[in-house]
PDB file of C-alpha atoms in Angstrom:
ATOM      1  CA  MET G  52     210.409 182.164   8.157  1.00  0.00           C
ATOM      2  CA  ILE G  53     210.655 179.919   5.074  1.00  0.00           C
ATOM      3  CA  ALA G  54     214.482 180.234   5.219  1.00  0.00           C
ATOM      4  CA  TRP G  55     214.456 178.911   8.807  1.00  0.00           C
ATOM      5  CA  ILE G  56     212.265 175.958   7.850  1.00  0.00           C
ATOM      6  CA  LEU G  57     214.513 175.103   4.947  1.00  0.00           C
ATOM      7  CA  LEU G  58     217.599 175.400   7.090  1.00  0.00           C
ATOM      8  CA  ALA G  59     216.008 173.139   9.734  1.00  0.00           C
ATOM      9  CA  ALA G  60     215.108 170.573   7.018  1.00  0.00           C
ATOM     10  CA  VAL G  61     218.697 170.588   5.689  1.00  0.00           C
ATOM     11  CA  VAL G  62     220.122 170.128   9.156  1.00  0.00           C
ATOM     12  CA  ALA G  63     217.662 167.297   9.866  1.00  0.00           C
ATOM     13  CA  ILE G  64     218.647 165.470   6.645  1.00  0.00           C
ATOM     14  CA  LEU G  65     222.398 165.934   7.251  1.00  0.00           C
ATOM     15  CA  THR G  66     221.912 164.672  10.786  1.00  0.00           C
ATOM     16  CA  TYR G  67     220.058 161.610   9.566  1.00  0.00           C
ATOM     17  CA  ILE G  68     222.761 160.879   6.964  1.00  0.00           C
ATOM     18  CA  ARG G  69     225.518 161.073   9.588  1.00  0.00           C
ATOM     19  CA  LEU G  70     223.707 159.152  12.346  1.00  0.00           C
ATOM     20  CA  ALA G  71     221.589 156.595  10.484  1.00  0.00           C
ATOM     21  CA  PRO G  72     222.456 153.054  11.614  1.00  0.00           C
ATOM     22  CA  SER G  73     224.038 150.629   9.135  1.00  0.00           C
ATOM     23  CA  ASP G  74     222.090 147.442   8.598  1.00  0.00           C
ATOM     24  CA  VAL G  75     224.714 144.680   8.658  1.00  0.00           C
ATOM     25  CA  ASP G  76     222.347 142.204   6.886  1.00  0.00           C
ATOM     26  CA  ARG G  77     221.951 144.622   3.974  1.00  0.00           C
ATOM     27  CA  TRP G  78     225.631 145.601   3.476  1.00  0.00           C
ATOM     28  CA  HIS G  79     227.674 142.599   4.655  1.00  0.00           C
ATOM     29  CA  ARG G  80     226.670 140.049   2.003  1.00  0.00           C
ATOM     30  CA  PRO G  81     228.500 137.764  -0.371  1.00  0.00           C
ATOM     31  CA  ILE G  82     229.629 139.374  -3.575  1.00  0.00           C
ATOM     32  CA  GLU G  83     227.978 137.687  -6.522  1.00  0.00           C
ATOM     33  CA  ALA G  84     229.917 139.402  -9.351  1.00  0.00           C
ATOM     34  CA  ARG G  85     232.360 137.377 -11.378  1.00  0.00           C
ATOM     35  CA  GLU G  86     234.168 140.235 -13.149  1.00  0.00           C
ATOM     36  CA  SER G  87     235.291 143.794 -12.546  1.00  0.00           C
ATOM     37  CA  LYS G  88     232.922 146.669 -13.461  1.00  0.00           C
ATOM     38  CA  THR G  89     232.316 150.290 -12.659  1.00  0.00           C
ATOM     39  CA  PHE G  90     228.846 151.757 -12.380  1.00  0.00           C
ATOM     40  CA  GLU G  91     227.340 155.140 -11.390  1.00  0.00           C
ATOM     41  CA  GLY G  92     227.182 154.466  -7.639  1.00  0.00           C
ATOM     42  CA  GLY G  93     230.203 152.245  -7.161  1.00  0.00           C
ATOM     43  CA  ALA G  94     232.483 149.584  -8.520  1.00  0.00           C
ATOM     44  CA  ILE G  95     233.468 145.966  -8.315  1.00  0.00           C
ATOM     45  CA  ARG G  96     236.954 144.563  -8.711  1.00  0.00           C
ATOM     46  CA  VAL G  97     237.853 140.866  -9.077  1.00  0.00           C
ATOM     47  CA  ILE G  98     241.547 140.098  -8.693  1.00  0.00           C
ATOM     48  CA  ASP G  99     243.819 137.091  -8.438  1.00  0.00           C
ATOM     49  CA  ALA G 100     244.864 136.431  -4.897  1.00  0.00           C
ATOM     50  CA  ARG G 101     247.573 134.879  -2.842  1.00  0.00           C
ATOM     51  CA  PRO G 102     247.009 133.563   0.666  1.00  0.00           C
ATOM     52  CA  ASP G 103     247.831 136.991   2.218  1.00  0.00           C
ATOM     53  CA  THR G 104     245.891 139.215  -0.203  1.00  0.00           C
ATOM     54  CA  LEU G 105     242.830 139.655   2.085  1.00  0.00           C
ATOM     55  CA  THR G 106     245.110 140.563   4.987  1.00  0.00           C
ATOM     56  CA  ARG G 107     246.930 143.172   2.803  1.00  0.00           C
ATOM     57  CA  VAL G 108     243.650 144.675   1.653  1.00  0.00           C
ATOM     58  CA  ASN G 109     242.262 144.735   5.190  1.00  0.00           C
ATOM     59  CA  GLU G 110     245.381 146.604   6.461  1.00  0.00           C
ATOM     60  CA  ALA G 111     245.033 149.154   3.624  1.00  0.00           C
ATOM     61  CA  ALA G 112     241.330 149.575   4.158  1.00  0.00           C
ATOM     62  CA  THR G 113     241.550 150.168   7.870  1.00  0.00           C
ATOM     63  CA  ASP G 114     244.298 152.780   7.201  1.00  0.00           C
ATOM     64  CA  LEU G 115     241.891 154.776   4.970  1.00  0.00           C
ATOM     65  CA  PRO G 116     240.675 158.047   6.579  1.00  0.00           C
ATOM     66  CA  ARG G 117     237.192 157.945   8.171  1.00  0.00           C
ATOM     67  CA  THR G 118     236.911 154.175   7.651  1.00  0.00           C
ATOM     68  CA  GLN G 119     235.876 151.567  10.180  1.00  0.00           C
ATOM     69  CA  VAL G 120     234.924 147.902  10.049  1.00  0.00           C
ATOM     70  CA  LEU G 121     231.141 147.331   9.931  1.00  0.00           C
ATOM     71  CA  ALA G 122     231.180 143.541  10.073  1.00  0.00           C
ATOM     72  CA  GLY G 123     233.293 140.483   9.359  1.00  0.00           C
ATOM     73  CA  SER G 124     236.998 139.744   9.664  1.00  0.00           C
ATOM     74  CA  VAL G 125     239.937 138.367   7.718  1.00  0.00           C
ATOM     75  CA  ALA G 126     239.515 135.028   9.521  1.00  0.00           C
ATOM     76  CA  GLU G 127     235.912 134.852   8.233  1.00  0.00           C
ATOM     77  CA  GLY G 128     237.041 135.621   4.727  1.00  0.00           C
ATOM     78  CA  ARG G 129     234.762 138.675   4.301  1.00  0.00           C
ATOM     79  CA  VAL G 130     235.019 142.168   5.776  1.00  0.00           C
ATOM     80  CA  THR G 131     232.713 145.147   5.212  1.00  0.00           C
ATOM     81  CA  TYR G 132     233.867 148.689   5.925  1.00  0.00           C
ATOM     82  CA  VAL G 133     232.105 152.046   6.170  1.00  0.00           C
ATOM     83  CA  THR G 134     233.972 155.039   4.834  1.00  0.00           C
ATOM     84  CA  ARG G 135     232.424 158.464   5.386  1.00  0.00           C
ATOM     85  CA  SER G 136     232.970 161.560   3.236  1.00  0.00           C
ATOM     86  CA  ARG G 137     234.964 164.309   4.897  1.00  0.00           C
ATOM     87  CA  LEU G 138     232.484 167.174   4.824  1.00  0.00           C
ATOM     88  CA  MET G 139     228.990 165.714   4.946  1.00  0.00           C
ATOM     89  CA  GLY G 140     229.692 162.263   6.404  1.00  0.00           C
ATOM     90  CA  PHE G 141     227.972 160.306   3.566  1.00  0.00           C
ATOM     91  CA  PRO G 142     228.595 156.579   4.112  1.00  0.00           C
ATOM     92  CA  ASP G 143     230.041 154.383   1.442  1.00  0.00           C
ATOM     93  CA  TYR G 144     230.237 150.615   1.985  1.00  0.00           C
ATOM     94  CA  THR G 145     233.100 148.422   0.839  1.00  0.00           C
ATOM     95  CA  THR G 146     232.945 144.658   1.086  1.00  0.00           C
ATOM     96  CA  VAL G 147     236.039 142.544   0.435  1.00  0.00           C
ATOM     97  CA  GLU G 148     236.058 138.772   0.361  1.00  0.00           C
ATOM     98  CA  GLN G 149     238.491 136.052  -0.582  1.00  0.00           C
ATOM     99  CA  GLN G 150     237.275 132.862  -2.253  1.00  0.00           C
ATOM    100  CA  GLY G 151     240.257 130.593  -2.923  1.00  0.00           C
ATOM    101  CA  ASP G 152     242.582 132.300  -5.388  1.00  0.00           C
ATOM    102  CA  THR G 153     240.171 135.216  -6.001  1.00  0.00           C
ATOM    103  CA  VAL G 154     239.488 138.362  -4.018  1.00  0.00           C
ATOM    104  CA  LYS G 155     236.387 140.380  -4.735  1.00  0.00           C
ATOM    105  CA  LEU G 156     236.010 144.074  -3.755  1.00  0.00           C
ATOM    106  CA  TYR G 157     232.642 145.831  -3.946  1.00  0.00           C
ATOM    107  CA  ALA G 158     232.295 149.456  -3.056  1.00  0.00           C
ATOM    108  CA  ARG G 159     228.965 151.357  -3.238  1.00  0.00           C
ATOM    109  CA  LEU G 160     227.181 154.404  -1.957  1.00  0.00           C
ATOM    110  CA  ARG G 161     224.223 154.414   0.342  1.00  0.00           C
ATOM    111  CA  PHE G 162     222.641 157.803  -0.423  1.00  0.00           C
ATOM    112  CA  GLY G 163     222.252 159.379  -3.816  1.00  0.00           C
ATOM    113  CA  ARG G 164     222.954 158.062  -7.338  1.00  0.00           C
ATOM    114  CA  SER G 165     226.444 159.103  -8.278  1.00  0.00           C
ATOM    115  CA  ASP G 166     229.579 158.856  -6.236  1.00  0.00           C
ATOM    116  CA  MET G 167     231.677 160.809  -8.756  1.00  0.00           C
ATOM    117  CA  GLY G 168     234.121 157.941  -9.035  1.00  0.00           C
ATOM    118  CA  VAL G 169     235.088 157.905  -5.351  1.00  0.00           C
ATOM    119  CA  ASN G 170     234.353 154.240  -4.840  1.00  0.00           C
ATOM    120  CA  ALA G 171     236.203 153.059  -7.929  1.00  0.00           C
ATOM    121  CA  ALA G 172     239.184 155.181  -6.831  1.00  0.00           C
ATOM    122  CA  ARG G 173     239.066 153.623  -3.399  1.00  0.00           C
ATOM    123  CA  LEU G 174     239.053 150.136  -4.905  1.00  0.00           C
ATOM    124  CA  GLU G 175     242.011 150.934  -7.165  1.00  0.00           C
ATOM    125  CA  ARG G 176     243.935 152.052  -4.065  1.00  0.00           C
ATOM    126  CA  LEU G 177     243.039 148.803  -2.267  1.00  0.00           C
ATOM    127  CA  VAL G 178     243.904 146.708  -5.300  1.00  0.00           C
ATOM    128  CA  LYS G 179     247.319 148.402  -5.510  1.00  0.00           C
ATOM    129  CA  ALA G 180     247.871 147.687  -1.779  1.00  0.00           C
ATOM    130  CA  ALA G 181     247.081 144.044  -2.418  1.00  0.00           C
ATOM    131  CA  GLN G 182     250.045 143.641  -4.741  1.00  0.00           C
ATOM    132  CA  PRO G 183     253.221 142.249  -3.198  1.00  0.00           C
TER     133      PRO G 183
END
């Protein structure tokens, strides 16, 4: 009986993780950082930009598997994406914004404490795509 209760609890938690709505006001915010850094649940990259850098990053981000736009657009100068893990569907949020000749990229997890470097790796891929 306890095994069934535990199984039901796990299923309920996984269902919540996969179906929980994303609060645009919480995730689609200006990036305050001024320099690149990596931390336990994510990473920030600040790079020099040309006029088409945000467009290049947006194209690369929307080509990522299991990724969709949460809010914003290239025309607005800021876009936030949700990328879900393959197996469990854990959401990670990536915000990219261009301010003049600088593009800032901020990727972070929603659930848990450690992303095992997944967000930093995603940002490195997007930074590479931003290069001409």
